[in-house]
XYZ file of C-alpha atoms in Angstrom:
306
model
C 87.308 64.224 49.424
C 89.168 60.843 50.007
C 89.163 59.661 53.586
C 92.619 59.495 55.118
C 93.404 56.027 56.528
C 94.784 55.584 60.168
C 97.793 53.182 60.715
C 98.639 51.928 64.058
C 102.182 50.942 65.187
C 101.951 48.820 68.135
C 105.498 47.890 69.157
C 108.680 49.784 68.946
C 110.144 46.869 67.053
C 107.508 47.374 64.530
C 108.388 51.059 64.215
C 112.017 50.281 63.551
C 111.001 47.788 60.787
C 108.770 50.222 59.122
C 111.514 52.982 59.137
C 114.309 50.673 57.851
C 116.190 50.568 61.092
C 117.892 47.588 62.800
C 115.904 45.868 65.632
C 116.051 48.025 68.904
C 118.434 46.975 71.578
C 115.594 46.907 74.032
C 112.053 46.078 73.039
C 110.464 48.672 75.350
C 112.614 51.581 74.702
C 114.788 52.974 71.744
C 117.086 56.025 70.919
C 116.809 56.730 67.247
C 119.298 58.871 65.375
C 116.885 60.655 62.943
C 119.360 60.925 60.199
C 119.127 57.180 59.755
C 115.460 56.887 59.491
C 113.824 56.168 56.148
C 110.632 57.913 55.449
C 107.889 55.594 54.349
C 106.327 56.417 50.859
C 102.951 56.817 52.408
C 104.046 58.928 55.389
C 101.869 61.892 54.303
C 98.897 59.806 53.226
C 97.804 58.421 56.563
C 96.994 59.246 60.182
C 99.417 57.569 62.586
C 98.826 56.253 66.086
C 101.698 54.777 68.310
C 101.151 52.514 71.191
C 104.092 54.198 73.001
C 105.488 57.514 73.983
C 107.655 59.596 71.551
C 109.802 62.541 72.393
C 111.459 63.922 69.392
C 113.839 66.904 68.437
C 113.926 66.878 64.578
C 115.586 69.485 62.218
C 116.269 69.598 58.462
C 112.905 68.131 57.592
C 110.494 69.551 54.778
C 107.158 69.030 56.235
C 104.814 69.868 59.124
C 103.467 67.886 62.076
C 99.673 68.033 62.496
C 98.964 67.124 66.088
C 95.701 67.718 68.102
C 94.539 71.173 66.734
C 97.953 72.524 65.857
C 100.305 72.396 62.978
C 104.034 72.708 63.656
C 107.090 73.245 61.458
C 110.196 71.054 62.215
C 112.117 74.234 63.230
C 115.456 73.940 65.132
C 115.160 73.626 68.841
C 111.516 72.316 68.857
C 110.706 69.560 71.064
C 107.688 67.349 70.529
C 105.860 65.104 72.875
C 103.155 62.526 71.762
C 101.545 59.987 74.057
C 100.095 56.511 73.194
C 96.820 56.411 71.180
C 96.952 59.973 69.920
C 96.414 60.598 66.263
C 98.993 62.740 64.225
C 100.115 63.011 60.755
C 102.975 64.381 58.773
C 102.529 66.606 55.657
C 105.491 66.438 53.592
C 106.833 69.177 51.301
C 107.424 68.534 47.636
C 110.662 70.447 47.833
C 113.904 68.424 47.718
C 114.485 66.833 51.121
C 117.213 68.525 53.178
C 119.479 66.343 55.412
C 117.464 65.483 58.420
C 118.895 65.452 61.918
C 117.828 65.141 65.550
C 116.738 62.289 67.615
C 113.591 60.362 68.734
C 113.173 58.830 72.049
C 110.526 55.822 71.983
C 109.216 54.506 75.337
C 106.680 51.832 75.681
C 104.315 52.115 78.843
C 105.548 48.663 79.857
C 109.013 49.934 80.416
C 107.760 52.251 83.144
C 105.892 49.350 84.950
C 106.399 49.284 88.575
C 108.306 52.625 88.560
C 106.975 55.894 90.003
C 107.099 57.369 86.485
C 104.327 55.048 85.469
C 101.988 57.000 87.607
C 103.475 60.516 87.253
C 104.035 60.758 83.492
C 100.345 61.579 82.765
C 100.894 64.651 85.031
C 103.125 66.388 82.511
C 100.712 68.593 80.467
C 102.943 68.701 77.412
C 101.758 65.027 76.725
C 98.057 66.143 76.587
C 96.474 65.595 73.262
C 95.328 69.217 72.834
C 98.410 71.097 74.111
C 98.720 74.340 72.468
C 102.398 74.540 71.617
C 105.366 72.499 71.147
C 108.360 73.457 73.278
C 110.645 75.953 71.688
C 114.092 75.529 73.231
C 116.861 78.373 73.588
C 120.363 77.037 72.530
C 121.203 76.651 76.282
C 118.157 74.631 76.968
C 118.667 72.530 73.903
C 122.163 71.773 75.037
C 120.810 70.558 78.448
C 118.204 68.313 76.814
C 120.756 66.801 74.412
C 123.093 66.189 77.474
C 120.414 64.243 79.261
C 119.689 62.317 75.972
C 123.379 61.368 75.707
C 123.242 59.799 79.033
C 120.061 57.792 78.055
C 121.769 56.894 74.885
C 125.080 55.773 76.813
C 123.087 53.501 79.015
C 120.825 52.281 76.188
C 123.951 51.043 74.227
C 125.750 49.690 77.290
C 125.165 46.096 78.331
C 121.502 45.787 79.517
C 121.494 44.400 83.098
C 118.994 44.679 86.195
C 120.179 48.241 86.763
C 119.379 49.586 83.270
C 115.713 50.234 83.553
C 116.111 52.257 86.897
C 118.945 54.356 85.453
C 117.205 55.149 82.156
C 113.923 55.735 84.169
C 115.734 58.231 86.192
C 117.356 60.034 83.386
C 113.807 60.083 81.537
C 112.329 61.695 84.572
C 115.054 64.431 84.609
C 114.471 65.104 80.969
C 110.690 65.587 81.668
C 111.537 67.792 84.734
C 113.700 70.024 82.681
C 110.965 70.146 79.962
C 108.429 71.236 82.591
C 110.853 74.174 83.669
C 111.416 75.048 80.066
C 107.657 75.106 79.364
C 107.222 77.409 82.307
C 109.801 79.796 80.940
C 108.005 79.550 77.618
C 104.641 80.761 79.270
C 106.674 84.028 80.293
C 108.860 84.683 77.132
C 106.175 83.947 74.568
C 103.926 86.658 76.150
C 102.659 87.998 72.791
C 101.113 84.737 71.772
C 99.806 84.084 75.162
C 98.228 87.529 75.496
C 96.385 86.820 72.173
C 95.135 83.704 73.828
C 93.901 85.737 76.685
C 92.159 88.193 74.386
C 90.444 85.343 72.571
C 89.328 83.944 76.024
C 87.978 87.428 77.081
C 86.002 87.591 73.744
C 84.815 83.980 74.155
C 83.455 84.556 77.420
C 81.988 88.073 76.614
C 80.110 86.439 73.726
C 78.967 83.652 75.837
C 77.505 85.811 78.582
C 76.008 88.215 76.029
C 74.077 85.234 74.350
C 70.249 84.836 74.880
C 70.328 81.057 75.584
C 72.264 80.820 78.626
C 69.193 79.146 80.250
C 69.413 76.292 77.925
C 73.249 76.179 77.711
C 74.136 76.630 81.489
C 77.417 78.094 82.860
C 80.544 77.598 80.643
C 82.706 74.840 81.800
C 86.588 74.697 81.849
C 86.432 71.903 79.300
C 84.157 73.964 76.906
C 86.466 76.988 77.178
C 89.501 74.889 76.659
C 88.034 73.074 73.742
C 87.081 76.476 72.064
C 90.724 77.642 72.292
C 91.996 74.232 71.209
C 93.873 73.477 74.485
C 93.646 71.031 77.176
C 92.148 72.100 80.348
C 95.590 71.635 82.419
C 97.624 73.734 79.867
C 95.003 76.506 79.766
C 94.868 76.736 83.601
C 98.712 76.686 83.811
C 98.797 79.574 81.298
C 96.355 81.725 83.004
C 98.071 81.161 86.410
C 101.199 82.723 84.848
C 99.402 85.471 83.164
C 96.726 86.361 85.645
C 97.353 84.433 88.897
C 94.035 82.707 88.466
C 92.903 79.273 87.504
C 90.393 79.033 84.406
C 87.516 78.433 86.780
C 88.410 81.623 88.763
C 88.641 83.609 85.574
C 85.265 82.330 84.320
C 83.703 83.229 87.565
C 85.265 86.705 87.519
C 83.657 87.434 84.111
C 80.342 85.996 85.341
C 80.339 88.254 88.421
C 81.054 91.321 86.121
C 78.130 90.359 83.902
C 76.045 89.950 87.119
C 77.052 93.349 88.441
C 76.080 94.925 85.161
C 72.604 93.443 85.280
C 72.146 94.390 88.948
C 73.031 97.929 88.245
C 71.393 98.545 84.923
C 68.171 96.452 84.954
C 65.132 95.847 87.269
C 65.234 92.137 86.869
C 64.963 90.257 90.202
C 68.016 88.297 91.506
C 66.395 84.997 90.545
C 65.809 86.272 87.022
C 69.405 87.267 86.821
C 70.532 83.901 88.217
C 68.596 82.107 85.640
C 69.661 84.331 82.711
C 73.240 83.696 83.586
C 72.633 79.931 83.368
C 72.438 78.922 87.148
C 69.835 76.314 87.811
C 69.241 77.484 91.331
C 69.391 81.171 92.412
C 70.943 80.122 95.804
C 74.033 78.974 93.993
C 74.308 82.445 92.220
C 73.829 84.222 95.530
C 76.518 82.193 97.274
C 79.020 82.655 94.436
C 78.455 86.447 94.178
C 78.801 86.849 97.996
C 82.045 84.763 97.938
C 83.610 87.076 95.248
C 82.224 90.517 96.409
C 81.372 90.028 100.110
C 77.913 91.414 99.395
C 74.915 89.609 98.521
C 73.230 90.580 95.062
C 70.526 92.591 96.842
C 73.048 94.342 98.934
C 75.081 95.270 95.841
C 72.152 96.515 94.113
C 71.147 98.558 97.143
C 74.513 100.379 96.936
C 73.419 101.971 93.680
C 70.028 103.424 95.027
């Protein structure tokens, strides 16, 4: 199979040039009307990397975005977040192109320099490479986001002065905070999808602890579990907090304790043997975790069945 090439676009000016747009009014930030963008002939033949952030709301496009481990249609009301140095690609549809609409906000990291957002932007989980879902906006939420974008656009097209950077950073932070709120809502309203994820997590951990090679593999880590579910660790923990009130680590520990209880009550293995079988390097660590979770030592728990 032919290997897909990777193309990097380093500056917002270069992006404008590659999409047939006039030069940006500011070299470090740009608000783009998507209906004016010309799609490169090789858009679907390459992987793409930007050296800047992109937030986009696009509609009327025959194609899919492949990002991280996920594939997204350009549905109405779907907001995408891509961070610098992340690989993505567009798979185009051979059907006749409908009239595209929407907007893109491009922000170079240097635009955030010396601003609080330069530090905090990495804390927004939806910029994470393996985030599980795009943000699906309700009509009311889309109106809110578009209103903030209009404020950014108005400032962007106004005369650039010493206040512009602060004002646009403030609007951008507002947009990200609303997006955070809407993601939280999505955790609740898309319960069917999320409960499917919870079922997959249950099955993953059950299979892991049923395996015969825990001694060599060790205990499952949060990173391992998130990778298996094609999510970022932060996104998974937030999702579990909403569904179960537990972090991923707490969820793993609870499944581990369930398995330990089963072995303590149905086998004659020693506590040390059970600890090693469950992937602990030191029995003392197993005993400490078990007591923290159950208020009983493993031996005391076993004695309660005698």
